[in-house]
Short mmCIF file of C-alpha atoms in Angstrom, two decimals:
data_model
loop_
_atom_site.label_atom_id
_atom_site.label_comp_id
_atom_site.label_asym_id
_atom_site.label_seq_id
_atom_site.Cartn_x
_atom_site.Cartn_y
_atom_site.Cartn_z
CA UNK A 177 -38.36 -72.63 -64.28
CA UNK A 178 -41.33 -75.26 -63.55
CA UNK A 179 -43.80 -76.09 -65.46
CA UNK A 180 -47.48 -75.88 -64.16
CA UNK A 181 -47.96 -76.36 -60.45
CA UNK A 182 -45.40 -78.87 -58.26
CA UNK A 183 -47.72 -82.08 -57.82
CA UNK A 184 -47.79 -82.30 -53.87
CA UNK A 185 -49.40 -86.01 -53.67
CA UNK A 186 -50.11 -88.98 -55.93
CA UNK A 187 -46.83 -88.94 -57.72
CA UNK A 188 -45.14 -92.35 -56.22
CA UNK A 189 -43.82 -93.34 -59.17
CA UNK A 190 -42.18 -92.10 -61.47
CA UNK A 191 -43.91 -93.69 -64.31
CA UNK A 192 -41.40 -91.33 -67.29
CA UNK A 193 -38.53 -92.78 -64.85
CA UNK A 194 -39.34 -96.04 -65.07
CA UNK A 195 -39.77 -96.11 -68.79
CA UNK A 196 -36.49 -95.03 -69.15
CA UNK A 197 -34.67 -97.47 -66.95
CA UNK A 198 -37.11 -100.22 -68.41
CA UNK A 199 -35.12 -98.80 -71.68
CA UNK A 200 -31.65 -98.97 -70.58
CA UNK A 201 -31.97 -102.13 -69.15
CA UNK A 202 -33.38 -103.23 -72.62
CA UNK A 203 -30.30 -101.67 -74.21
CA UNK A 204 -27.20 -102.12 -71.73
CA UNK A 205 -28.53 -106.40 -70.91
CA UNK A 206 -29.00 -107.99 -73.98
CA UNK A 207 -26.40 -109.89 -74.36
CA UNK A 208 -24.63 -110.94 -77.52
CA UNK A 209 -24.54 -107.41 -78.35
CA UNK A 210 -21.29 -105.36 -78.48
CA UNK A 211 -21.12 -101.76 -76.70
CA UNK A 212 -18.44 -99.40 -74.80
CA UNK A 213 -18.50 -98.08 -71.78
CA UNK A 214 -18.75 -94.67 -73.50
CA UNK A 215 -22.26 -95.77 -75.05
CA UNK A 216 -23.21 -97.24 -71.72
CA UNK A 217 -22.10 -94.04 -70.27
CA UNK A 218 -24.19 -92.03 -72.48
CA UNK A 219 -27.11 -94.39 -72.24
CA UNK A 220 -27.50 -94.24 -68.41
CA UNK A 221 -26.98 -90.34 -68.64
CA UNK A 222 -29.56 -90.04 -71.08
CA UNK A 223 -31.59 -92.19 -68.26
CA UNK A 224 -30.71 -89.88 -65.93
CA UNK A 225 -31.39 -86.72 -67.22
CA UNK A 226 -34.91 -87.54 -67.58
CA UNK A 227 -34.96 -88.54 -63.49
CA UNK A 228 -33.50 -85.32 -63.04
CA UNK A 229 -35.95 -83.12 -65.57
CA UNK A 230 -38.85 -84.85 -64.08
CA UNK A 231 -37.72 -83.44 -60.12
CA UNK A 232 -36.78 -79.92 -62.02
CA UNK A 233 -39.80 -79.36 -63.43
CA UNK A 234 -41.93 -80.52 -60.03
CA UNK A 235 -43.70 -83.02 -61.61
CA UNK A 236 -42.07 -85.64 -58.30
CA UNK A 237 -39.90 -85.88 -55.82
CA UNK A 238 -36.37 -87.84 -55.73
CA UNK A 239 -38.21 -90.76 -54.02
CA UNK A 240 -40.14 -91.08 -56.76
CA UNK A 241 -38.00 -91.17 -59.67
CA UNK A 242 -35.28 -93.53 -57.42
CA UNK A 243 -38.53 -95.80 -57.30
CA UNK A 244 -39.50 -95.23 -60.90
CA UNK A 245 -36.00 -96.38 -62.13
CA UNK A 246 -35.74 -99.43 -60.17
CA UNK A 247 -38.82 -100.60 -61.26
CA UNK A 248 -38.05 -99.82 -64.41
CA UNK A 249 -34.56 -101.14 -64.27
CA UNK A 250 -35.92 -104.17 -62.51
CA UNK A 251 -38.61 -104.96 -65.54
CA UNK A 252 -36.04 -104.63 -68.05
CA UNK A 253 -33.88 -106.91 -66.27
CA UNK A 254 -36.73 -109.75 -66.10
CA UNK A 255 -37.79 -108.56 -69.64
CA UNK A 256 -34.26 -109.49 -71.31
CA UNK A 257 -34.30 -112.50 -68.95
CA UNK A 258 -37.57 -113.89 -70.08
CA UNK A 259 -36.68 -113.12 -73.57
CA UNK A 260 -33.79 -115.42 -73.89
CA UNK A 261 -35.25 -118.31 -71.47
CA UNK A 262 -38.27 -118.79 -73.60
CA UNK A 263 -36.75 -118.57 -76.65
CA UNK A 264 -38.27 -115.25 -77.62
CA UNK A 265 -35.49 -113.86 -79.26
CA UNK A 266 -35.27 -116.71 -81.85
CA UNK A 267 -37.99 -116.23 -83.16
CA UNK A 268 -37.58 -112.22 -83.45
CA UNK A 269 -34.40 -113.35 -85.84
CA UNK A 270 -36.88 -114.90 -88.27
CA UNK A 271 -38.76 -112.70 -91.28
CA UNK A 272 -42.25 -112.92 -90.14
CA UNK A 273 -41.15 -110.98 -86.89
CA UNK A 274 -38.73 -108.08 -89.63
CA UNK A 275 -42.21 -107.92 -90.94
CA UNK A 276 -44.36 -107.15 -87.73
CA UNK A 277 -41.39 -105.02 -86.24
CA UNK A 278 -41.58 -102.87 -89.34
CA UNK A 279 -45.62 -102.32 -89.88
CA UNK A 280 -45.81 -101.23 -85.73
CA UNK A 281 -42.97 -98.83 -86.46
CA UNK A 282 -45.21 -97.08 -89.21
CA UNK A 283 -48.99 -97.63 -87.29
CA UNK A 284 -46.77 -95.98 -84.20
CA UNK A 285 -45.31 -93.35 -86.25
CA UNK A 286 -49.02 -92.25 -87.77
CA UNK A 287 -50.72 -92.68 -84.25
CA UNK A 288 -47.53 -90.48 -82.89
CA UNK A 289 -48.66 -87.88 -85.35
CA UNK A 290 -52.19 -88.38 -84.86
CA UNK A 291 -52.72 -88.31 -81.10
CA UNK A 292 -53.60 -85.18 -79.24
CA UNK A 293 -51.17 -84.63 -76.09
CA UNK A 294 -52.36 -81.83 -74.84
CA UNK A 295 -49.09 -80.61 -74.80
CA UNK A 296 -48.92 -77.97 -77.95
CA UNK A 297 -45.48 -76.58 -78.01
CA UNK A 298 -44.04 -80.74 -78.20
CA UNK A 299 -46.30 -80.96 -81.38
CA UNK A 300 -43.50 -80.58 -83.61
CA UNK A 301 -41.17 -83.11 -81.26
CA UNK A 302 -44.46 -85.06 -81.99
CA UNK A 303 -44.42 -85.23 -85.80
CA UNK A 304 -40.57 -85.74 -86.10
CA UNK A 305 -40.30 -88.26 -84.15
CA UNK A 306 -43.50 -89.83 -85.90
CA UNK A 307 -42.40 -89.02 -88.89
CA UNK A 308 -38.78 -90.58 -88.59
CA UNK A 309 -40.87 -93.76 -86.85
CA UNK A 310 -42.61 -93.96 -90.29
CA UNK A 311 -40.08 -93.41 -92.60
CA UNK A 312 -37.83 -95.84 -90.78
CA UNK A 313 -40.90 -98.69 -91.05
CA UNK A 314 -41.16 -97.91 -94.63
CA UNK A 315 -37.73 -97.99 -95.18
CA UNK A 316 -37.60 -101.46 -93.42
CA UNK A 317 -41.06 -102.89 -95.07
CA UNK A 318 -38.85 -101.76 -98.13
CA UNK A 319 -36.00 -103.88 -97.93
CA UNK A 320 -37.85 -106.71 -96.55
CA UNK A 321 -40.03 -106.70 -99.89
CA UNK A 322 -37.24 -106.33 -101.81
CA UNK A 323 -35.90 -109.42 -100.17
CA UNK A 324 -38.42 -111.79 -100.42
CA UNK A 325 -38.95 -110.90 -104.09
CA UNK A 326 -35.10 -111.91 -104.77
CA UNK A 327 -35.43 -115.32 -102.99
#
């Protein structure tokens, strides 16, 4: 089953592909961080599956989501890279960064909710996954608050 029409030109990248190799990179590189191979597994499946959904529903061709993810892959790589050679992820250990991780999670989760897609059956994908985004900021502005007032 496809969705709309195949695109036939202007689809070198893959930019969903990319994003979610950029992703798994983010995820599988860091180091100092303790996974399986089962969550790596399911992690680069996950990754995958979107290559694969993108060529199923003929939104591009395999060229273009092999390109996509190694871009992707590529700028994750040099992301985590640059992140621990400048020092980047010290300072993302300290409070003041808790605090700005925690207010984008809820100004993403309302603009998630608030933005118009286009798309009108993924509106309620839309507002869960918004409204978990806030929640979980909330949540986190929470304990934060609740931390600094015990200090």
């Amino acid at each position: 089953m496809r969705v709309g029409e195949p695109l036939r030109t202007k689809s070198m990248s893959s930019g969903h592909s990319a994003t979610a190799f950029a992703c798994a990179a983010l995820l599988l590189l860091a180091p100092n961080t303790r996974r399986g191979a089962l969550q790596a597994a399911l992690v680069l499946a996950a990754a995958s599956s979107l290559l694969l959904a993108r060529i199923g529903v003929g939104a591009h061709w395999p060229s273009d989501v092999l390109a996509g993810g190694t871009l992707g892959w590529l700028s994750g790589a040099a992301c985590v890279w640059l992140a621990w050679r400048t020092g980047l992820v010290r300072w993302f250990e300290r409070r003041p960064a808790h605090w700005l991780m925690a207010l984008t999670r809820v100004g993403g989760g309302i603009a998630l909710c608030l933005i118009d897609t286009g798309y009108p059956l993924g509106v309620p994908a839309q507002w869960l996954l918004g409204g978990l985004s806030v929640i979980g900021g909330l949540w986190d502005l929470q304990h934060l608050a609740r931390g600094e007032a015990e200090q």
